[in-house]
Amino acid sequence: MRVNATDKIVGIEAKHLRKFFRDHASGSQFNASSIKYWPELKLTSEQKIIKFFEDMIKEGYVSKEEHNSIDHYSLERKAMSLANAKFIKPILKEKATKVVEELLERVETMNTDKYYIMKVESIYVFGSYIDKDAKDFADINLIIKLKLKDGISYDESVKISQQRCPHASNFLERIGYASYQEPLKFLKNRNKYLSFCSDDKENFKCEKIYG
């Protein structure tokens, strides 16, 4: 999603609205009382709060359901796109292609390096990168499917994850570190233009670039 930090969306600066969406990106519903925890939105009256939610529904950022006479809201895909947006300088096609080529080199390294217990099964790219009319890119959206390498069981992967995971991590990270966080961290290589998505490829217009 192409947006600048100070762009206004439903009257709110994008950087503040992105933060609000990220806090509610877990999939659970929320209601208007959530606003009190977000002074950055500057919704200081009930009238402003009502208009804020009306505008977000109208623009397709949220949907509304009523439970026990209370309105509850859920984020739509458009809101999730903003939650994942990066306020970074766009790059030209040549640079974006180079970023993808370097990613595919790391894929080959990971798939053959015995240290990594996962291998990349497929990679699909979607969004502006496959738009033939696009001249520059704020990010490169990818769906990466990983699978355990042959001969490694789930129980073994959990044991390896617990051995490698930083001690400060939570339980889920400890048991899935080597099968999820570690390989994706290696593949991303701190490149701010790479955006990994765990959504189903059927939800997007995609092109397969690996697998």
PDB file of N, CA and C in Angstrom, residues 154-203:
ATOM      1  N   TYR A 154       8.157 -33.307  13.591  1.00  0.00           N
ATOM      2  CA  TYR A 154       7.668 -32.137  14.319  1.00  0.00           C
ATOM      3  C   TYR A 154       8.291 -32.069  15.708  1.00  0.00           C
ATOM      4  N   ASP A 155       8.336 -33.209  16.408  1.00  0.00           N
ATOM      5  CA  ASP A 155       8.918 -33.227  17.762  1.00  0.00           C
ATOM      6  C   ASP A 155      10.379 -32.794  17.736  1.00  0.00           C
ATOM      7  N   GLU A 156      11.100 -33.215  16.722  1.00  0.00           N
ATOM      8  CA  GLU A 156      12.498 -32.805  16.591  1.00  0.00           C
ATOM      9  C   GLU A 156      12.595 -31.305  16.337  1.00  0.00           C
ATOM     10  N   SER A 157      11.669 -30.775  15.542  1.00  0.00           N
ATOM     11  CA  SER A 157      11.695 -29.341  15.248  1.00  0.00           C
ATOM     12  C   SER A 157      11.442 -28.523  16.510  1.00  0.00           C
ATOM     13  N   VAL A 158      10.545 -29.003  17.362  1.00  0.00           N
ATOM     14  CA  VAL A 158      10.264 -28.314  18.632  1.00  0.00           C
ATOM     15  C   VAL A 158      11.505 -28.319  19.524  1.00  0.00           C
ATOM     16  N   LYS A 159      12.171 -29.447  19.599  1.00  0.00           N
ATOM     17  CA  LYS A 159      13.375 -29.553  20.423  1.00  0.00           C
ATOM     18  C   LYS A 159      14.465 -28.610  19.922  1.00  0.00           C
ATOM     19  N   ILE A 160      14.658 -28.567  18.618  1.00  0.00           N
ATOM     20  CA  ILE A 160      15.668 -27.675  18.034  1.00  0.00           C
ATOM     21  C   ILE A 160      15.287 -26.220  18.273  1.00  0.00           C
ATOM     22  N   SER A 161      14.015 -25.905  18.140  1.00  0.00           N
ATOM     23  CA  SER A 161      13.546 -24.536  18.363  1.00  0.00           C
ATOM     24  C   SER A 161      13.836 -24.093  19.787  1.00  0.00           C
ATOM     25  N   GLN A 162      13.557 -24.948  20.743  1.00  0.00           N
ATOM     26  CA  GLN A 162      13.785 -24.604  22.145  1.00  0.00           C
ATOM     27  C   GLN A 162      15.268 -24.391  22.434  1.00  0.00           C
ATOM     28  N   GLN A 163      16.109 -25.106  21.729  1.00  0.00           N
ATOM     29  CA  GLN A 163      17.555 -24.950  21.924  1.00  0.00           C
ATOM     30  C   GLN A 163      18.070 -23.637  21.331  1.00  0.00           C
ATOM     31  N   ARG A 164      17.481 -23.214  20.226  1.00  0.00           N
ATOM     32  CA  ARG A 164      17.989 -22.044  19.508  1.00  0.00           C
ATOM     33  C   ARG A 164      17.317 -20.731  19.889  1.00  0.00           C
ATOM     34  N   CYS A 165      16.111 -20.806  20.382  1.00  0.00           N
ATOM     35  CA  CYS A 165      15.330 -19.593  20.600  1.00  0.00           C
ATOM     36  C   CYS A 165      15.894 -18.758  21.748  1.00  0.00           C
ATOM     37  N   PRO A 166      15.924 -17.437  21.604  1.00  0.00           N
ATOM     38  CA  PRO A 166      16.356 -16.568  22.711  1.00  0.00           C
ATOM     39  C   PRO A 166      15.516 -16.820  23.956  1.00  0.00           C
ATOM     40  N   HIS A 167      16.138 -16.780  25.101  1.00  0.00           N
ATOM     41  CA  HIS A 167      15.460 -17.141  26.361  1.00  0.00           C
ATOM     42  C   HIS A 167      14.291 -16.223  26.696  1.00  0.00           C
ATOM     43  N   ALA A 168      14.331 -14.976  26.227  1.00  0.00           N
ATOM     44  CA  ALA A 168      13.282 -14.024  26.585  1.00  0.00           C
ATOM     45  C   ALA A 168      11.994 -14.230  25.787  1.00  0.00           C
ATOM     46  N   SER A 169      11.991 -15.110  24.803  1.00  0.00           N
ATOM     47  CA  SER A 169      10.822 -15.298  23.948  1.00  0.00           C
ATOM     48  C   SER A 169       9.707 -16.048  24.664  1.00  0.00           C
ATOM     49  N   ASN A 170       8.460 -15.919  24.148  1.00  0.00           N
ATOM     50  CA  ASN A 170       7.331 -16.607  24.776  1.00  0.00           C
ATOM     51  C   ASN A 170       7.272 -18.070  24.331  1.00  0.00           C
ATOM     52  N   PHE A 171       6.293 -18.795  24.875  1.00  0.00           N
ATOM     53  CA  PHE A 171       6.216 -20.247  24.651  1.00  0.00           C
ATOM     54  C   PHE A 171       6.042 -20.595  23.173  1.00  0.00           C
ATOM     55  N   LEU A 172       5.116 -19.907  22.495  1.00  0.00           N
ATOM     56  CA  LEU A 172       4.860 -20.213  21.087  1.00  0.00           C
ATOM     57  C   LEU A 172       6.091 -19.947  20.225  1.00  0.00           C
ATOM     58  N   GLU A 173       6.816 -18.884  20.547  1.00  0.00           N
ATOM     59  CA  GLU A 173       8.035 -18.596  19.790  1.00  0.00           C
ATOM     60  C   GLU A 173       9.099 -19.652  20.061  1.00  0.00           C
ATOM     61  N   ARG A 174       9.162 -20.130  21.293  1.00  0.00           N
ATOM     62  CA  ARG A 174      10.177 -21.134  21.635  1.00  0.00           C
ATOM     63  C   ARG A 174       9.966 -22.439  20.889  1.00  0.00           C
ATOM     64  N   ILE A 175       8.711 -22.860  20.738  1.00  0.00           N
ATOM     65  CA  ILE A 175       8.479 -24.150  20.085  1.00  0.00           C
ATOM     66  C   ILE A 175       8.448 -24.041  18.559  1.00  0.00           C
ATOM     67  N   GLY A 176       8.330 -22.804  18.034  1.00  0.00           N
ATOM     68  CA  GLY A 176       8.266 -22.651  16.586  1.00  0.00           C
ATOM     69  C   GLY A 176       9.386 -21.819  16.005  1.00  0.00           C
ATOM     70  N   TYR A 177      10.377 -21.506  16.814  1.00  0.00           N
ATOM     71  CA  TYR A 177      11.428 -20.590  16.379  1.00  0.00           C
ATOM     72  C   TYR A 177      12.170 -21.090  15.140  1.00  0.00           C
ATOM     73  N   ALA A 178      12.645 -22.328  15.164  1.00  0.00           N
ATOM     74  CA  ALA A 178      13.453 -22.851  14.054  1.00  0.00           C
ATOM     75  C   ALA A 178      12.625 -23.169  12.818  1.00  0.00           C
ATOM     76  N   SER A 179      11.306 -23.299  12.989  1.00  0.00           N
ATOM     77  CA  SER A 179      10.452 -23.631  11.852  1.00  0.00           C
ATOM     78  C   SER A 179       9.712 -22.425  11.290  1.00  0.00           C
ATOM     79  N   TYR A 180       9.835 -21.283  11.953  1.00  0.00           N
ATOM     80  CA  TYR A 180       9.117 -20.098  11.464  1.00  0.00           C
ATOM     81  C   TYR A 180       9.964 -18.822  11.558  1.00  0.00           C
ATOM     82  N   GLN A 181      10.192 -18.334  12.785  1.00  0.00           N
ATOM     83  CA  GLN A 181      10.884 -17.048  12.926  1.00  0.00           C
ATOM     84  C   GLN A 181      12.294 -17.071  12.335  1.00  0.00           C
ATOM     85  N   GLU A 182      13.053 -18.121  12.635  1.00  0.00           N
ATOM     86  CA  GLU A 182      14.448 -18.168  12.183  1.00  0.00           C
ATOM     87  C   GLU A 182      14.588 -18.196  10.662  1.00  0.00           C
ATOM     88  N   PRO A 183      13.869 -19.087   9.962  1.00  0.00           N
ATOM     89  CA  PRO A 183      14.020 -19.099   8.500  1.00  0.00           C
ATOM     90  C   PRO A 183      13.531 -17.810   7.832  1.00  0.00           C
ATOM     91  N   LEU A 184      12.432 -17.236   8.326  1.00  0.00           N
ATOM     92  CA  LEU A 184      11.927 -16.000   7.721  1.00  0.00           C
ATOM     93  C   LEU A 184      12.874 -14.827   7.990  1.00  0.00           C
ATOM     94  N   LYS A 185      13.476 -14.829   9.164  1.00  0.00           N
ATOM     95  CA  LYS A 185      14.460 -13.786   9.479  1.00  0.00           C
ATOM     96  C   LYS A 185      15.648 -13.879   8.523  1.00  0.00           C
ATOM     97  N   PHE A 186      16.088 -15.109   8.247  1.00  0.00           N
ATOM     98  CA  PHE A 186      17.206 -15.301   7.323  1.00  0.00           C
ATOM     99  C   PHE A 186      16.817 -14.856   5.911  1.00  0.00           C
ATOM    100  N   LEU A 187      15.627 -15.230   5.484  1.00  0.00           N
ATOM    101  CA  LEU A 187      15.184 -14.891   4.133  1.00  0.00           C
ATOM    102  C   LEU A 187      14.988 -13.383   3.959  1.00  0.00           C
ATOM    103  N   LYS A 188      14.461 -12.739   4.959  1.00  0.00           N
ATOM    104  CA  LYS A 188      14.235 -11.292   4.881  1.00  0.00           C
ATOM    105  C   LYS A 188      15.555 -10.524   4.908  1.00  0.00           C
ATOM    106  N   ASN A 189      16.493 -10.994   5.710  1.00  0.00           N
ATOM    107  CA  ASN A 189      17.834 -10.390   5.766  1.00  0.00           C
ATOM    108  C   ASN A 189      17.767  -8.890   6.051  1.00  0.00           C
ATOM    109  N   ARG A 190      16.806  -8.501   6.889  1.00  0.00           N
ATOM    110  CA  ARG A 190      16.629  -7.101   7.298  1.00  0.00           C
ATOM    111  C   ARG A 190      16.332  -6.160   6.130  1.00  0.00           C
ATOM    112  N   ASN A 191      15.843  -6.694   5.045  1.00  0.00           N
ATOM    113  CA  ASN A 191      15.527  -5.848   3.902  1.00  0.00           C
ATOM    114  C   ASN A 191      14.144  -5.235   4.091  1.00  0.00           C
ATOM    115  N   LYS A 192      14.081  -3.928   4.225  1.00  0.00           N
ATOM    116  CA  LYS A 192      12.831  -3.248   4.542  1.00  0.00           C
ATOM    117  C   LYS A 192      11.828  -3.272   3.384  1.00  0.00           C
ATOM    118  N   TYR A 193      12.267  -3.642   2.182  1.00  0.00           N
ATOM    119  CA  TYR A 193      11.357  -3.669   1.035  1.00  0.00           C
ATOM    120  C   TYR A 193      10.650  -5.018   0.873  1.00  0.00           C
ATOM    121  N   LEU A 194      11.061  -6.016   1.626  1.00  0.00           N
ATOM    122  CA  LEU A 194      10.423  -7.329   1.558  1.00  0.00           C
ATOM    123  C   LEU A 194       9.319  -7.422   2.601  1.00  0.00           C
ATOM    124  N   SER A 195       8.115  -7.767   2.167  1.00  0.00           N
ATOM    125  CA  SER A 195       6.977  -7.948   3.072  1.00  0.00           C
ATOM    126  C   SER A 195       6.458  -9.372   2.913  1.00  0.00           C
ATOM    127  N   PHE A 196       6.525 -10.155   3.985  1.00  0.00           N
ATOM    128  CA  PHE A 196       6.065 -11.537   3.946  1.00  0.00           C
ATOM    129  C   PHE A 196       4.641 -11.616   4.474  1.00  0.00           C
ATOM    130  N   CYS A 197       3.807 -12.333   3.749  1.00  0.00           N
ATOM    131  CA  CYS A 197       2.392 -12.480   4.096  1.00  0.00           C
ATOM    132  C   CYS A 197       2.077 -13.959   4.289  1.00  0.00           C
ATOM    133  N   SER A 198       1.279 -14.265   5.303  1.00  0.00           N
ATOM    134  CA  SER A 198       0.910 -15.653   5.571  1.00  0.00           C
ATOM    135  C   SER A 198      -0.483 -15.991   5.049  1.00  0.00           C
ATOM    136  N   ASP A 199      -1.095 -15.052   4.350  1.00  0.00           N
ATOM    137  CA  ASP A 199      -2.450 -15.239   3.823  1.00  0.00           C
ATOM    138  C   ASP A 199      -2.445 -16.264   2.683  1.00  0.00           C
ATOM    139  N   ASP A 200      -3.633 -16.720   2.309  1.00  0.00           N
ATOM    140  CA  ASP A 200      -3.778 -17.682   1.228  1.00  0.00           C
ATOM    141  C   ASP A 200      -3.574 -16.998  -0.119  1.00  0.00           C
ATOM    142  N   LYS A 201      -2.785 -17.612  -0.975  1.00  0.00           N
ATOM    143  CA  LYS A 201      -2.514 -17.020  -2.288  1.00  0.00           C
ATOM    144  C   LYS A 201      -3.778 -16.881  -3.128  1.00  0.00           C
ATOM    145  N   GLU A 202      -4.810 -17.663  -2.827  1.00  0.00           N
ATOM    146  CA  GLU A 202      -6.059 -17.587  -3.586  1.00  0.00           C
ATOM    147  C   GLU A 202      -6.767 -16.252  -3.372  1.00  0.00           C
ATOM    148  N   ASN A 203      -6.355 -15.525  -2.330  1.00  0.00           N
ATOM    149  CA  ASN A 203      -6.979 -14.233  -2.051  1.00  0.00           C
ATOM    150  C   ASN A 203      -6.370 -13.080  -2.837  1.00  0.00           C
TER     151      ASN A 203
END
